[in-house]
Amino acid sequence: MEIIKPRTLSGFMELLPDKQAQFERMLEILRRTYASYGFAALDTPVIEDARILLAKGGGETEKQIYRFTKGDSDLALRFDLTVPLAKYVALHANELAFPFRRYQISKVYRGERAQRGRFREFYQADIDIIGDGKLDILNEAEIPAIIYKVFRGFGLSRFRIRVNNRKILSGFYAMLGLAEKSGDIMRTVDKLDKIGADKVEAILMEDCGLDAVQAGEILRFIAISGTNDQVLAGLESYAGRNDLFDQGLAELKAVTANLAAFGVPEENFAVDLTIARGLDYYTGTVYETTLLDHPEVGSVCSGGRYDNLAGYYTERQLPGVGISIGLTRLFYVLDEQGLLNPALPGAPADALVLPMTDDPGPAIALAETLRGAGLRVQLYGEKKKFKQKIAYADKLGVPFAVLLGEDEIAEGKCSVKNMRTGEQVKLSAADAAEHIRAAIACDVPVILEK
Amino acid sequence: MEIIKPRTLSGFMELLPDKQAQFERMLEILRRTYASYGFAALDTPVIEDARILLAKGGGETEKQIYRFTKGDSDLALRFDLTVPLAKYVALHANELAFPFRRYQISKVYRGERAQRGRFREFYQADIDIIGDGKLDILNEAEIPAIIYKVFRGFGLSRFRIRVNNRKILSGFYAMLGLAEKSGDIMRTVDKLDKIGADKVEAILMEDCGLDAVQAGEILRFIAISGTNDQVLAGLESYAGRNDLFDQGLAELKAVTANLAAFGVPEENFAVDLTIARGLDYYTGTVYETTLLDHPEVGSVCSGGRYDNLAGYYTERQLPGVGISIGLTRLFYVLDEQGLLNPALPGAPADALVLPMTDDPGPAIALAETLRGAGLRVQLYGEKKKFKQKIAYADKLGVPFAVLLGEDEIAEGKCSVKNMRTGEQVKLSAADAAEHIRAAIACDVPVILEK
């Protein structure tokens, strides 16, 4: 038979079991944390009607989309989880309770040019809160507070959630008589981190057509920095000149105050006037999240407030606020930077039961007893020499091997071997379970910062 | 703006939040049970190189595949989890420890003609054990024992895992001088449940070219039934005439004995000579699982032993045994039959915290305290009338609303309202958490049989 060389497509992450175990732990933390805030799990199809998925149309995204036909159907793979959410909410609006809070942790597809650390299939881990007509500002503090919980749950502390409000920006540009150019200006200012102030100034003047005074005002404005109180105080000096600005400032103050009430320490969130998010549909609060020791990675978690989620699919006004973690990329970066905790168990089992007799019956029973005590237990059924069995336990990386020979069976015990120390003790099944559980029972974080 | 009518493609399951919560519970039970037997989680891409995915080629499957190009790439969506596993194991053989045990619970894609209860996107929940060159028979009992655990974990008891061994069938056909026709015969016999004995006999004679004596022998053979001991005894009468048959019988006896050792009661598994599985690559033990009260559904979980997993991708001999639950279809059937437990919580939260003051600070703190105690808590931030707040709690289906007004704050307490009974008590945050936890802490099964 002709052999076809196996390969996985480039831009598609496929992990070895130990790495996958670490990724699974992150998924579990995400699910648990999102659920603890009362978000409902949602699972939408990977494939949607292309006409629906691309209702918004145009732009960079469309080129990247996996689109194809099957029979008469014009189909596409979802490229984010927001458009499917919009479809879902519009479709089921009468059956949902608003505010509708959902989380979805799923793969999305973008046929980007393959490059290191860029993925064509990647997980997004999203939460959104959708209101019917209205949505209280409190939700805009809760969303980043949940992200704070998630990141702390991963073991990260060196991160900062940066918060801004587009009404402040729009209002400020209006003060300068630049209301109509505010979209272009925001997209330019959004690049500040990447290209620096000089280039931003140049683009504002050359491409956006601002004069030197206007560009100077904008650069002075986005240079307002310091503690959150200092930034808010700096903004106060602009107050009273534009309603939208004032409204945005009030919202930003509320979000800042409530974030503190949620227990998010000031070192993990910052009012930052430079962020705007390049997407037109954000209308109020916007978020970006950076790893303090790896600013080059850019934002690993972004989102914001929008006034109308599903305008393409329904007349109903559905404002919302949401945020998305680019999980595959985050995991890739953490791994690349050596931040995944080596103490995090990567083995598929806590114990490997090795039957040393021909009849596997007693070993089967022992393994079941250990599982009943909550352990992950693999029963090794292969007829191999003892040395090979131990070599397998080593390669698998299991912390314990449990040996069961004639002697142990006669005594009603088993021999528990600690694979790291080599120490071996003879114990009853119940004591063995306790012994192993005590040794592995430590809630090791996924990420270990240096 | 033109409104596009939202829809979800037919053949794609998209659940409302309460149903999704039940589905999520099944996923959780699957992950936990598979992991408890020492299976590593695996996650392979949805999209693969079409040439690799279709290495086996031909057949019904190929027509159903979602295949398309992107740039120069000939791509396809996975149609099962076995071919991607074969690719993965061949690709990473040197990095894996054998036996390699993995579980994967993922969506697969088949563009079947849409019909009620048939899905084009559906979850498979697979476990496989892959050996390097050899694999002990013990694994062939462990696989169905795990499925027993999963189904019991769902709350099902009225199911039967039916076990057979293809060596017995092949050996028996060889006794009749029908070795070369054994594939055709097995595929025909496999339809017994669906078309009945008379039609099987007719097809055997008309299409497979058997004479009446041969067809009669086969029907007599597959009519051997009764308890497992009775079937095994019936098979003994054929022993000693064909090596393959004898080997298969020894294997079937070992699997039967070990299944009992794993604690699987005889009512939940049966030696059944009529099942063969229509796929050529099974070489030994085969499994099918039927819901006893819904035989019309067919097998909800099938698999078996194969001698060579990845022959298309590597010279290495990799025998294995695996099984797959068709989860989406199973869920659909359980729902259709009204077997999903109505007592299973479908609400996204255990408690809804309702702030009754302007400052949300105390309510935020209370919600965080309740979450710290392990509860799923939604904070309701909307400025609505009390009646509307309670109506929302009702629609959401949360078991408890927790009210926090000036009085409660002054007393350092909160009012806990049981949404079912209407009973309301004033408690400290810690006592409220305990009160709610006690009321919801019941491990409700997903499935409630009638």
Coordinates of C-alpha atoms in Angstrom, one line a residue, chain B residues 1 27 42-43 67 82 103 137 156 174 216 221 225 230 277 287 338 347 354 392 420 425 431:
Chain B
M1 CA -30.8 48.8 6.6
L27 CA -20.1 16.5 28.1
L42 CA -7.0 15.2 22.3
D43 CA -8.1 18.0 20.1
R67 CA -14.5 19.4 0.7
T82 CA -10.7 8.0 13.8
Y103 CA -10.4 10.6 24.2
I137 CA -7.3 -8.5 25.0
L156 CA -29.5 5.4 32.0
A174 CA -14.6 -20.6 6.7
G216 CA -29.8 -22.2 6.7
F221 CA -25.8 -19.9 13.9
S225 CA -29.1 -16.8 21.9
Q230 CA -25.8 -20.1 27.0
R277 CA -20.4 -3.8 12.2
Y287 CA -19.6 -3.5 20.0
G338 CA -38.9 12.9 27.0
A347 CA -30.9 28.0 34.7
L354 CA -31.0 41.9 43.1
Y392 CA -36.8 38.1 35.1
R420 CA -40.4 27.9 43.8
V425 CA -35.6 34.4 54.9
D431 CA -25.6 31.6 55.8

